[in-house]
CSV table of N, CA and C in Angstrom, one decimal:
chain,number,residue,atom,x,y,z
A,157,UNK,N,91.2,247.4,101.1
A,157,UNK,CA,90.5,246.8,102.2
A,157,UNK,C,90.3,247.8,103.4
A,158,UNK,N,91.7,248.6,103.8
A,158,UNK,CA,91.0,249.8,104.7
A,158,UNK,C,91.5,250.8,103.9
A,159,UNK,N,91.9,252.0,104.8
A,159,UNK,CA,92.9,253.5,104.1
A,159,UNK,C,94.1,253.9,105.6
A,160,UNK,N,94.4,252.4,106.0
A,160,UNK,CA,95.9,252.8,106.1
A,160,UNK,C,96.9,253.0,105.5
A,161,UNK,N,97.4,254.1,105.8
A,161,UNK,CA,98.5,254.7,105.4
A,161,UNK,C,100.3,254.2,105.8
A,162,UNK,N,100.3,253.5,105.5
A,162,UNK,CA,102.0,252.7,106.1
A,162,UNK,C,103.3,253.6,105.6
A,163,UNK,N,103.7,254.1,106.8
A,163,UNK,CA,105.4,254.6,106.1
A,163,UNK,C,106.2,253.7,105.3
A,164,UNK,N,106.8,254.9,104.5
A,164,UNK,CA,107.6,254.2,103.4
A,164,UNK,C,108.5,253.3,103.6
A,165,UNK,N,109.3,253.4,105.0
A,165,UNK,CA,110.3,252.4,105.2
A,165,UNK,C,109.5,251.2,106.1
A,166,UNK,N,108.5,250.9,106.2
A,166,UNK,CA,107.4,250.0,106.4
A,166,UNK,C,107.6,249.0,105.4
A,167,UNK,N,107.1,250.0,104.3
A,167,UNK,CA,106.9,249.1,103.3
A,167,UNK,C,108.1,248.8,102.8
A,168,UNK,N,109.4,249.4,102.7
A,168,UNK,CA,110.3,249.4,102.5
A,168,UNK,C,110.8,247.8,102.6
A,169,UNK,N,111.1,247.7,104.2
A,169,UNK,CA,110.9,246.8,105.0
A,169,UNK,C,110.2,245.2,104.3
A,170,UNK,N,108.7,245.6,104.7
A,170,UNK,CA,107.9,244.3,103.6
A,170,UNK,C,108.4,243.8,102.3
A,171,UNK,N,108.8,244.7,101.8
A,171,UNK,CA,109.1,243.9,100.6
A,171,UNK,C,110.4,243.3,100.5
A,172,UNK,N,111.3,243.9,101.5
A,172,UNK,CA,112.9,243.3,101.7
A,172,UNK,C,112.3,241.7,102.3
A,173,UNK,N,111.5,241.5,103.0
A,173,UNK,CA,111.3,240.2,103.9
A,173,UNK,C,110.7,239.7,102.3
A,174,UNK,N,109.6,239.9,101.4
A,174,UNK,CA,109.2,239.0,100.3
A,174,UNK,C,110.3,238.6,99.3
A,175,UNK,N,111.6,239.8,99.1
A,175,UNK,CA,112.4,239.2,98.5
A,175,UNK,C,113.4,238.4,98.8
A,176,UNK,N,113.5,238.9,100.3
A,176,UNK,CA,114.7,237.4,101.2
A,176,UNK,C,114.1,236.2,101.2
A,177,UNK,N,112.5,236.2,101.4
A,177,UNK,CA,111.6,234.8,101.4
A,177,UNK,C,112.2,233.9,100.1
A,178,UNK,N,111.9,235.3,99.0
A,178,UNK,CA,111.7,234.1,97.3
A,178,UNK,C,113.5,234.2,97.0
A,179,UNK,N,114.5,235.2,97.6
A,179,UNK,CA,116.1,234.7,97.5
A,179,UNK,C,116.5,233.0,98.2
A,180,UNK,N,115.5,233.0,99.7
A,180,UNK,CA,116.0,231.9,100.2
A,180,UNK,C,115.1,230.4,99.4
A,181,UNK,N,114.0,230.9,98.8
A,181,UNK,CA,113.3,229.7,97.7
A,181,UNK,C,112.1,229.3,99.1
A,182,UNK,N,112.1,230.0,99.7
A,182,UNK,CA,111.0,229.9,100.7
A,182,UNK,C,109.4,230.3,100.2
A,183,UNK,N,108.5,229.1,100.5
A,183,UNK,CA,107.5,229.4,99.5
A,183,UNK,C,106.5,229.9,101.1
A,184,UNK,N,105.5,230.9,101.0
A,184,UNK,CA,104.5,231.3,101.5
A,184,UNK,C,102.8,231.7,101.1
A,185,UNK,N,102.4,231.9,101.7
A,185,UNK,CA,100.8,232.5,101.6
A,185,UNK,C,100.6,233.8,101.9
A,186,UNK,N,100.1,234.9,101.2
A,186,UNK,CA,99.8,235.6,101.9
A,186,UNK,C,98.0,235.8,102.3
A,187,UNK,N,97.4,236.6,103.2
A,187,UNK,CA,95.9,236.4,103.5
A,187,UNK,C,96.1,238.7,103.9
A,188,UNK,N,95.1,238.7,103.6
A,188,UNK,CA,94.7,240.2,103.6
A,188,UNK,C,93.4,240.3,104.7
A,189,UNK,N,93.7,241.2,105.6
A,189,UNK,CA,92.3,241.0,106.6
A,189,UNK,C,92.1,242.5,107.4
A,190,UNK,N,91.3,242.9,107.8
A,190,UNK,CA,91.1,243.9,108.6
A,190,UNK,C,92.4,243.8,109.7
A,191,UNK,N,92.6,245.4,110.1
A,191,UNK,CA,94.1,245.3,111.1
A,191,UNK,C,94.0,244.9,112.1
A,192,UNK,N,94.6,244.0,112.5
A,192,UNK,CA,94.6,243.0,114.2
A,192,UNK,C,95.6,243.9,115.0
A,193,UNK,N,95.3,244.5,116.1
A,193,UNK,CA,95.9,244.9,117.0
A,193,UNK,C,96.4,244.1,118.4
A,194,UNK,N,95.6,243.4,118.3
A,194,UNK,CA,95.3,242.3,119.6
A,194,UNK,C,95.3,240.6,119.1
A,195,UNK,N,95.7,239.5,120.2
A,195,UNK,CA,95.4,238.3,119.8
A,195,UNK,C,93.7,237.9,119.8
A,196,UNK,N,93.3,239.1,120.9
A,196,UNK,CA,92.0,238.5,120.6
A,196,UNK,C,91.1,239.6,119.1
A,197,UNK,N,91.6,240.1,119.1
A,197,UNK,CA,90.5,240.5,117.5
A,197,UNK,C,91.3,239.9,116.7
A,198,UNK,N,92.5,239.1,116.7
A,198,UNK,CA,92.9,238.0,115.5
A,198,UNK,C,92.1,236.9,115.6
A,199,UNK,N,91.4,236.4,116.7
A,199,UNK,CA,90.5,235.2,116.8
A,199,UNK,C,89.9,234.7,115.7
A,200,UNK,N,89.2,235.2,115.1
A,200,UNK,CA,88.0,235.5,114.0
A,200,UNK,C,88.7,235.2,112.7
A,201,UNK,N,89.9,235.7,112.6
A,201,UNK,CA,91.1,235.2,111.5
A,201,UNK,C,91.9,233.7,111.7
A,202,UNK,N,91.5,233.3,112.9
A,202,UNK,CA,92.3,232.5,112.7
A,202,UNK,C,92.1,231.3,112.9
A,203,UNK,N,90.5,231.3,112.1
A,203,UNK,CA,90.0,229.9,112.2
A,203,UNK,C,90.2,229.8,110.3
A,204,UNK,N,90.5,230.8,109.9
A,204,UNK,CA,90.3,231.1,108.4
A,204,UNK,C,91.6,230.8,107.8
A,205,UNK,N,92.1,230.7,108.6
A,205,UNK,CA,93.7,230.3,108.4
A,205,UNK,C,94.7,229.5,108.8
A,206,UNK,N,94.9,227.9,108.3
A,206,UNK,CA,95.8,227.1,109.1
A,206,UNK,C,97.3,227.7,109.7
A,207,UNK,N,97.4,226.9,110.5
A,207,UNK,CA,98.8,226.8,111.5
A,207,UNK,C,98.9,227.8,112.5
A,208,UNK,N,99.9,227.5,113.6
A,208,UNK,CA,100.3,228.4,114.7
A,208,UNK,C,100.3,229.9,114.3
A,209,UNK,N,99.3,230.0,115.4
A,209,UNK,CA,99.4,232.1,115.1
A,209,UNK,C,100.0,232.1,116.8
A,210,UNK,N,100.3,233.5,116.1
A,210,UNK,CA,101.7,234.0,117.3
A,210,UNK,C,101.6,235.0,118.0
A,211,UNK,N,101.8,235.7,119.2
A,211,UNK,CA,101.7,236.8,119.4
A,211,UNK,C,103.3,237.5,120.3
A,212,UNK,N,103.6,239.1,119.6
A,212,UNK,CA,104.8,239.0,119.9
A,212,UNK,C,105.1,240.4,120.6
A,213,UNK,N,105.7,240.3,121.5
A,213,UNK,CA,106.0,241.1,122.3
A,213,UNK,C,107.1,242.2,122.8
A,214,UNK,N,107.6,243.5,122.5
A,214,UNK,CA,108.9,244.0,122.7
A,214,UNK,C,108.8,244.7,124.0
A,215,UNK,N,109.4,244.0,124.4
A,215,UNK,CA,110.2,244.2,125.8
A,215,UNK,C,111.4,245.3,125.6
A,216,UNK,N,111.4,246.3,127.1
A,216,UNK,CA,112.4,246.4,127.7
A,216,UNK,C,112.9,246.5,129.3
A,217,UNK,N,114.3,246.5,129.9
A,217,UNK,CA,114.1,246.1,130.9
A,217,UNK,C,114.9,247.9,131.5
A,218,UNK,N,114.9,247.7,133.0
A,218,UNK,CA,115.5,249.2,133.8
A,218,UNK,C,116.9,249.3,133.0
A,219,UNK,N,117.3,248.6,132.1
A,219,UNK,CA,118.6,249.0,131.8
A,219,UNK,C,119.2,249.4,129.9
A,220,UNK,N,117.4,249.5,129.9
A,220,UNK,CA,116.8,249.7,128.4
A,220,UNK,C,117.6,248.7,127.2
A,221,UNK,N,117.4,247.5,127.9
A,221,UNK,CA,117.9,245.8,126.9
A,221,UNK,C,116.6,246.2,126.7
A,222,UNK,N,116.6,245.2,125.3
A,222,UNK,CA,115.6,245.3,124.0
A,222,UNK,C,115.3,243.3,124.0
A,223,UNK,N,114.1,243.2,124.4
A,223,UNK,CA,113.5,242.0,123.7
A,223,UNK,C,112.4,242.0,123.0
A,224,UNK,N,112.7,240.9,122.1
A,224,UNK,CA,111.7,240.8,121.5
A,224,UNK,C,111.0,239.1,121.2
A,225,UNK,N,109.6,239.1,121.8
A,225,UNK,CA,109.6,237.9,121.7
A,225,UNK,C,108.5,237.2,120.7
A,226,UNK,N,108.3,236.0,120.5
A,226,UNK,CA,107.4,235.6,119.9
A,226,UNK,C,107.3,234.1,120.5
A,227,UNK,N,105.9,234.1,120.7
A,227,UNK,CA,105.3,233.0,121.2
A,227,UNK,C,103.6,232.9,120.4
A,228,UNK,N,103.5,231.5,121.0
A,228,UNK,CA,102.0,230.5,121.0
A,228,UNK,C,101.7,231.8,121.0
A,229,UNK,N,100.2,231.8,120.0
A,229,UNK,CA,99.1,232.7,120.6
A,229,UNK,C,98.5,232.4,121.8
A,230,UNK,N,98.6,231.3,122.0
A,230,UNK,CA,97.9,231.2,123.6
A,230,UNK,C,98.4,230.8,124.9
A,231,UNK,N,100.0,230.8,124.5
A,231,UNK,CA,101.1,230.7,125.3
A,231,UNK,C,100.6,231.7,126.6
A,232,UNK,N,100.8,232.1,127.9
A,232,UNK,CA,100.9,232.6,129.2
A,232,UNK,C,102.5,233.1,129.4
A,233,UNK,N,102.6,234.5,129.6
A,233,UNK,CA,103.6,235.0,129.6
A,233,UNK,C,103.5,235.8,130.8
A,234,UNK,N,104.4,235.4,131.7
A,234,UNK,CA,104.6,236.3,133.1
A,234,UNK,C,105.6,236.8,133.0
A,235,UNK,N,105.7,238.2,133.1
A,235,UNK,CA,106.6,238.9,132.7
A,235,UNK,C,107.6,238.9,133.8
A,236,UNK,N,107.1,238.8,135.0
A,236,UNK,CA,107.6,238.8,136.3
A,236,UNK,C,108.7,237.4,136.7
A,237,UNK,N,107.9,236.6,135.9
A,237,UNK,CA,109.0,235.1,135.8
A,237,UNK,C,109.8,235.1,134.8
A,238,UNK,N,109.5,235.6,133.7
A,238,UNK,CA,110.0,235.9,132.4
A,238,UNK,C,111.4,236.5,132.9
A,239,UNK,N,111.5,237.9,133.4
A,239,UNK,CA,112.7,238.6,133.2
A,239,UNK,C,113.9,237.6,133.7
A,240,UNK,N,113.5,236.7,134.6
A,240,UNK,CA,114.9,235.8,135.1
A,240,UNK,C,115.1,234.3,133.9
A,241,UNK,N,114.1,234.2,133.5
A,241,UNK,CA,114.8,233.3,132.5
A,241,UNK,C,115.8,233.7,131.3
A,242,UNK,N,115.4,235.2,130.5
A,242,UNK,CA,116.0,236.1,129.6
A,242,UNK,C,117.3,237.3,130.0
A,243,UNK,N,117.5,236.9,131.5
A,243,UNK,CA,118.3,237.5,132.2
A,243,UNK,C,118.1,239.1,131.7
A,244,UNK,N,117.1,239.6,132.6
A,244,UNK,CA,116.8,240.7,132.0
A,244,UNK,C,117.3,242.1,133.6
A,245,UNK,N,117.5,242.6,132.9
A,245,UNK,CA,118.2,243.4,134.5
A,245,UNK,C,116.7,244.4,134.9
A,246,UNK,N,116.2,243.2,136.1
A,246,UNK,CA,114.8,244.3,136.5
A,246,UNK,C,113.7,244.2,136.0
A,247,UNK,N,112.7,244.6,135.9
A,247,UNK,CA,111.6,244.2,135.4
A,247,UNK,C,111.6,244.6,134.6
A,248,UNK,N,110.6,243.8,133.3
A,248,UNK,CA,110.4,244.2,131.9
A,248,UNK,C,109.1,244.6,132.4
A,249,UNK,N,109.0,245.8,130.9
A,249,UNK,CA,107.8,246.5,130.8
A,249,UNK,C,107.5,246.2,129.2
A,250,UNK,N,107.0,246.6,128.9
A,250,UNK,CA,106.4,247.0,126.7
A,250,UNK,C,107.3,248.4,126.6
A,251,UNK,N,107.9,247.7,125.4
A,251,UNK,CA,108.2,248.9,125.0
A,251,UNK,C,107.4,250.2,124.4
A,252,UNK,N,107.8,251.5,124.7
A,252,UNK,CA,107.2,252.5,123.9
A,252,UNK,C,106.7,252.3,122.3
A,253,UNK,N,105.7,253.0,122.2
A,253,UNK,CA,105.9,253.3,120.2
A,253,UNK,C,106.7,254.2,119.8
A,254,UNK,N,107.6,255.2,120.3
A,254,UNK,CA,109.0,255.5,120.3
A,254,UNK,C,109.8,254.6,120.4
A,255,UNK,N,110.0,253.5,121.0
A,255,UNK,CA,110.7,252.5,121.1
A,255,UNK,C,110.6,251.6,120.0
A,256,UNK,N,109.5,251.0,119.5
A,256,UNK,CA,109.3,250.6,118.6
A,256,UNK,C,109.8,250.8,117.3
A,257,UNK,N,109.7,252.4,117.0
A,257,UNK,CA,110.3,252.9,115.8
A,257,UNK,C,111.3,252.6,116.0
A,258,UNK,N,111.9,253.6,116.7
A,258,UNK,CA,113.8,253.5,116.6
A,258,UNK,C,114.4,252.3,116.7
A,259,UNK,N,113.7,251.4,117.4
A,259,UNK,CA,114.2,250.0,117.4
A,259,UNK,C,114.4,249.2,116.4
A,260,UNK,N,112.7,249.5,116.3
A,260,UNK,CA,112.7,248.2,114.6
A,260,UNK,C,112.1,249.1,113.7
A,261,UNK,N,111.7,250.1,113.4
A,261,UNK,CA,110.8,250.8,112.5
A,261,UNK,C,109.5,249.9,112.0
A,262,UNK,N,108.9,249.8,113.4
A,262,UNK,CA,107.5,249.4,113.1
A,262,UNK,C,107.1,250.2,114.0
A,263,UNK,N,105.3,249.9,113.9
A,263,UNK,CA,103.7,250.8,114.8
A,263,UNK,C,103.3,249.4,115.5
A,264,UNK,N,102.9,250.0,116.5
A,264,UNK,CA,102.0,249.1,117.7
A,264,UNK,C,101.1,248.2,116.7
A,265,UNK,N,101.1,246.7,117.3
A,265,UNK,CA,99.7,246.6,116.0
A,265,UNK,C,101.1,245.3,115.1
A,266,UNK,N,101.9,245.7,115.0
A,266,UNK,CA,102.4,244.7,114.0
A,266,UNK,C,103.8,244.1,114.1
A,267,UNK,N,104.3,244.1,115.1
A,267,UNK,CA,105.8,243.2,115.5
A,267,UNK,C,105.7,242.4,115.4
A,268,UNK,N,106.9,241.8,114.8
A,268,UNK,CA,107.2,240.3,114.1
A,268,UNK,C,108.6,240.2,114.0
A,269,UNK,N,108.6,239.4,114.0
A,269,UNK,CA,110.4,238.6,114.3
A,269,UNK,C,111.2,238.8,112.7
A,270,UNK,N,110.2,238.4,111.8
A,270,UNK,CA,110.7,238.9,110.4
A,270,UNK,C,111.5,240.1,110.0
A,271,UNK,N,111.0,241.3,111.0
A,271,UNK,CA,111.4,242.1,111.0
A,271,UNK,C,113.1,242.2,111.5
A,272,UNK,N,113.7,241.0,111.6
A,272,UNK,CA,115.1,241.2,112.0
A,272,UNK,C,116.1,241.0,111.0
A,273,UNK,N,115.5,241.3,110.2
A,273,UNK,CA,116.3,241.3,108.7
A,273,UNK,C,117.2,242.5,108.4
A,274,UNK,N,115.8,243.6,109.1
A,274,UNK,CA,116.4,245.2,109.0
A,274,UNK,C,116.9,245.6,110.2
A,275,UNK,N,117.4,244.7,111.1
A,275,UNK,CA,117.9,245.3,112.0
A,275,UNK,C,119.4,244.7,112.4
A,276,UNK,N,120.4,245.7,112.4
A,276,UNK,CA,121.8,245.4,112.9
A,276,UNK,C,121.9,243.9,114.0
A,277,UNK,N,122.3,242.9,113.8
A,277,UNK,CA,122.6,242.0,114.1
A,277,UNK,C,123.1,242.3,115.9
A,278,UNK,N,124.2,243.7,115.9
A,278,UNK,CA,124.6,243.7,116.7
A,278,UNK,C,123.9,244.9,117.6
A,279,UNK,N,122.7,245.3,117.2
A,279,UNK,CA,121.9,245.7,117.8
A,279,UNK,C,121.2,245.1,119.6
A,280,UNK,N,120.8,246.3,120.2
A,280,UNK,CA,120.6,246.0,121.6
A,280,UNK,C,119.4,245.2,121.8
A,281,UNK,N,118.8,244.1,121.2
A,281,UNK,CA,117.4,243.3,121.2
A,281,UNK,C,118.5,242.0,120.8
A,282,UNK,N,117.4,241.5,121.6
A,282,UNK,CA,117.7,239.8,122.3
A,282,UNK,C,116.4,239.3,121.6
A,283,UNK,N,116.5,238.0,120.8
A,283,UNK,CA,115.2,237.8,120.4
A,283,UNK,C,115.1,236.4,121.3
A,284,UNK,N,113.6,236.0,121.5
A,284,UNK,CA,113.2,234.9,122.1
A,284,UNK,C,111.9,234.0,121.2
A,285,UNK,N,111.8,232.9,120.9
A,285,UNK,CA,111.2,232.1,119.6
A,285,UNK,C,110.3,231.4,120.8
A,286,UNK,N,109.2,230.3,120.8
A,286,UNK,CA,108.4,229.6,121.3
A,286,UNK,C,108.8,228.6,120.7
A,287,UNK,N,109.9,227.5,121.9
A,287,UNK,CA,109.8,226.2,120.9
A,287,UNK,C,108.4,225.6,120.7
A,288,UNK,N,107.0,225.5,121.3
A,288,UNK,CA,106.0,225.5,120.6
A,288,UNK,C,106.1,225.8,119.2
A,289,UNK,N,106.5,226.7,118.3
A,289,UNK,CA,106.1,227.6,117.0
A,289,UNK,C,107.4,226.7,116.3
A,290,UNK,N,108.2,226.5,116.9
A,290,UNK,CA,109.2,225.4,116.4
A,290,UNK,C,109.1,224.2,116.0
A,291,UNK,N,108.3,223.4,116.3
A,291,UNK,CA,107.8,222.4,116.8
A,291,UNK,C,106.4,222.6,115.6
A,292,UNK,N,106.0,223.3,115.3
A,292,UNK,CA,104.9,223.6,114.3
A,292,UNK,C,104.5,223.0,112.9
A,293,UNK,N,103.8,222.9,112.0
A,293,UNK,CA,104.2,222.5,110.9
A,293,UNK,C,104.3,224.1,110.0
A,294,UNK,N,103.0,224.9,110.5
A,294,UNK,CA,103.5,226.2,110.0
A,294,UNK,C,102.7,226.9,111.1
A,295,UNK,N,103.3,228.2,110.4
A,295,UNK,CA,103.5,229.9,111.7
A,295,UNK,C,102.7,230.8,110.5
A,296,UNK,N,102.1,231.3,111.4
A,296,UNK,CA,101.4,232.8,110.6
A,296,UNK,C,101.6,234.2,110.8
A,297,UNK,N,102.8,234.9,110.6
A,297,UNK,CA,103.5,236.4,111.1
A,297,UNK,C,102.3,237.9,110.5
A,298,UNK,N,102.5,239.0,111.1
A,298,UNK,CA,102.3,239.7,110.2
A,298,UNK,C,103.7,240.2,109.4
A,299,UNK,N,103.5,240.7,108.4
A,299,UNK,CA,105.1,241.2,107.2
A,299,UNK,C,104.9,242.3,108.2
A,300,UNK,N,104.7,242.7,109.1
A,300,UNK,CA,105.3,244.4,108.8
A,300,UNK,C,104.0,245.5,109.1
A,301,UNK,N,102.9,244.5,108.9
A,301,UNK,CA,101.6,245.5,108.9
A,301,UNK,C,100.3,244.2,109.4
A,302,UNK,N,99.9,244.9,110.5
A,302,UNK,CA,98.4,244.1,110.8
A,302,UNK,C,97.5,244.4,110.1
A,303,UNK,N,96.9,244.5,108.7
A,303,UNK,CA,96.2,243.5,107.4
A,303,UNK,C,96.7,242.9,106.8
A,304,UNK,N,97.8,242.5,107.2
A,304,UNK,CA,98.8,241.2,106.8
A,304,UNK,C,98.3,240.1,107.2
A,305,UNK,N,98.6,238.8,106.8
A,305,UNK,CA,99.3,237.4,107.7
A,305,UNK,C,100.1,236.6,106.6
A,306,UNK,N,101.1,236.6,107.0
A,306,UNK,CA,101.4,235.4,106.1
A,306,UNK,C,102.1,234.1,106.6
A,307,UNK,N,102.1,233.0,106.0
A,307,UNK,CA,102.1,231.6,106.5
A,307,UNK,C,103.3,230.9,106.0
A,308,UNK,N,104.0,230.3,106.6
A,308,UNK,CA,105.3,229.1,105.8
A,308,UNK,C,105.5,228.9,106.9
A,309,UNK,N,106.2,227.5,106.8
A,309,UNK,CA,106.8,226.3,106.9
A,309,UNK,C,107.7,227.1,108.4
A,310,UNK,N,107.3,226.4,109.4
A,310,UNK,CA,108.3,226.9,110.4
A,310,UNK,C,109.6,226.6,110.3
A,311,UNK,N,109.8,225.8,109.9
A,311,UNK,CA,111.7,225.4,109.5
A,311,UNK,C,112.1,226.1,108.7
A,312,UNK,N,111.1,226.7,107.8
A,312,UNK,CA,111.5,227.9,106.9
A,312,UNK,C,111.3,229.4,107.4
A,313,UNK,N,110.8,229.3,108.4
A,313,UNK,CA,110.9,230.6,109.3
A,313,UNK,C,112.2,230.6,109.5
A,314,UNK,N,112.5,229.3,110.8
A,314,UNK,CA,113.9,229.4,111.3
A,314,UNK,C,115.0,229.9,110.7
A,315,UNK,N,115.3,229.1,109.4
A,315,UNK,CA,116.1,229.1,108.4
A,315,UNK,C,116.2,230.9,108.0
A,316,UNK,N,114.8,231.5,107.8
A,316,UNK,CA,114.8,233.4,107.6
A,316,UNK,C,115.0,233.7,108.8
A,317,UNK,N,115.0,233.4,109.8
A,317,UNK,CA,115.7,234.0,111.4
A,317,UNK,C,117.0,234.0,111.2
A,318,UNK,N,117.7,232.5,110.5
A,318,UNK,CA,118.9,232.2,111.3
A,318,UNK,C,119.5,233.1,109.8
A,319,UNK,N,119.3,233.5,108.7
A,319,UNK,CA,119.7,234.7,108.0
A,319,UNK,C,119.7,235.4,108.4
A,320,UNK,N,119.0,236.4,109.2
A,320,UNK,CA,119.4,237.3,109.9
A,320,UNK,C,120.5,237.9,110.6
A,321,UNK,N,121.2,236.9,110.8
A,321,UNK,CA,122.5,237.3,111.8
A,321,UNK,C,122.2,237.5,113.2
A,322,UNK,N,120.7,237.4,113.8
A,322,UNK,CA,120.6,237.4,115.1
A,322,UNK,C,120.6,236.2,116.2
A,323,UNK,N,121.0,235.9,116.8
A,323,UNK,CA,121.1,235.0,117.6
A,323,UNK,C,119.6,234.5,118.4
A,324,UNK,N,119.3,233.4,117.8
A,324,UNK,CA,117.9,232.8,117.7
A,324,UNK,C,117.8,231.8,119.2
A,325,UNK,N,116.9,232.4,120.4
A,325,UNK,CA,117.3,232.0,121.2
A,325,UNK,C,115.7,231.3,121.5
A,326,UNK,N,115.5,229.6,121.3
A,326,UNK,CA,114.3,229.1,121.2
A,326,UNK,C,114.2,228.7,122.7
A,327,UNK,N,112.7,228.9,123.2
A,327,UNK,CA,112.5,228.9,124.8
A,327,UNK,C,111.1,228.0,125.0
A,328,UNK,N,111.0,227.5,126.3
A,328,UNK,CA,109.7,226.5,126.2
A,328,UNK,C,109.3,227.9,127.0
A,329,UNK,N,108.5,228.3,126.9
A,329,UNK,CA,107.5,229.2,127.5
A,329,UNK,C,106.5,228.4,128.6
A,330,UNK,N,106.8,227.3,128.5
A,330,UNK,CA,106.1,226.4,129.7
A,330,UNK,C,106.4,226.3,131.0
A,331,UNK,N,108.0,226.3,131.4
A,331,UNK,CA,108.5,226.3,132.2
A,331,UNK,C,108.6,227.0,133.6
C-alpha cells in the first residue's frame, strides 16, 4: 500500500501487541490505509470504519514526567488546564521524536496506548484513558504504525491496558 520502511523493533513491538491480543482471547479487526499523521487526515478513514477513533498525545512537563494520553478524537484538550488535573510540574509541551523513541520506541505519526506492553511498568510515563473511549462499544488504535487501525471491544482494550502493569488512569476530559 505505500514503501514505508518501519524499524525492526517497530515491528517487533506489533506483533508482541497481536500475540498478547490472541494470548488474552481478544478478538479484533485489522483495516490497512494510507499513513494518518493527523486526526484530521484520519477523517476520511473514519467513516469506513466503525467505533470511537482516538487521538493520542505524549506529553512532557519542566521536569521531563512522561504522559501519555488518549482521548475522543474530538475531545478538546487544553493543555494549559490539563497540566493541573495530571499534576504535572509546569507546563506540558509534546514530546520530542527523540523523546518518543527512547520513551516508547515509536515515530511521530503513530502513538498508542497499546504500545504499553513494551514498556517498563515502572517507567517515567503516566498514562491517561478518555472515559468517553471507556464508555464505547469499540476503539480503533493504530498497532504501532499509521497504515494501521485496528478495532476491539473497549473492555477488551482495558483488560490489554490493565495487562500491562501500568496504572490505567481513566479521566473525563470534559471537565
Amino acid at each position: 500500500m505505500n514503501d514505508i520502511i518501519y524499524d525492526p523493533e517497530i515491528l517487533e513491538i506489533e506483533q508482541a501487541i497481536y500475540q498478547r491480543l490472541h494470548d488474552l482471547g481478544i478478538a479484533f479487526e485489522t483495516f490497512s490505509h494510507a499513513p494518518l499523521f493527523t486526526v484530521e487526515q484520519a477523517l476520511g478513514v473514519m467513516d469506513k470504519i466503525s467505533g470511537a477513533h482516538v487521538k493520542n498525545l505524549f506529553l512532557r512537563d519542566k521536569k521531563k514526567n512522561f504522559f501519555l494520553i488518549t482521548a475522543y478524537h474530538q475531545t478538546d484538550i487544553d493543555l494549559k488546564t490539563l497540566r493541573h488535573h495530571i499534576n504535572a510540574s509546569g507546563n506540558l509541551s509534546f514530546a520530542s521524536a527523540d523523546d518518543l523513541w527512547a520513551q516508547l520506541k515509536i515515530r511521530p505519526g503513530s502513538v498508542n496506548p497499546l504500545v504499553l506492553i513494551s514498556v517498563a511498568p515502572n517507567a517515567n510515563i503516566r498514562f491517561f484513558i478518555d472515559k468517553k473511549l471507556t464508555e464505547a462499544q469499540s476503539v480503533n488504535l493504530h498497532p504501532m504504525r499509521n497504515d494501521k487501525s485496528i478495532t476491539l471491544k473497549s473492555v477488551d482494550l482495558m483488560a490489554f491496558l490493565t495487562g500491562s502493569g501500568h496504572t490505567i488512569n481513566v479521566f473525563d476530559f470534559s471537565l
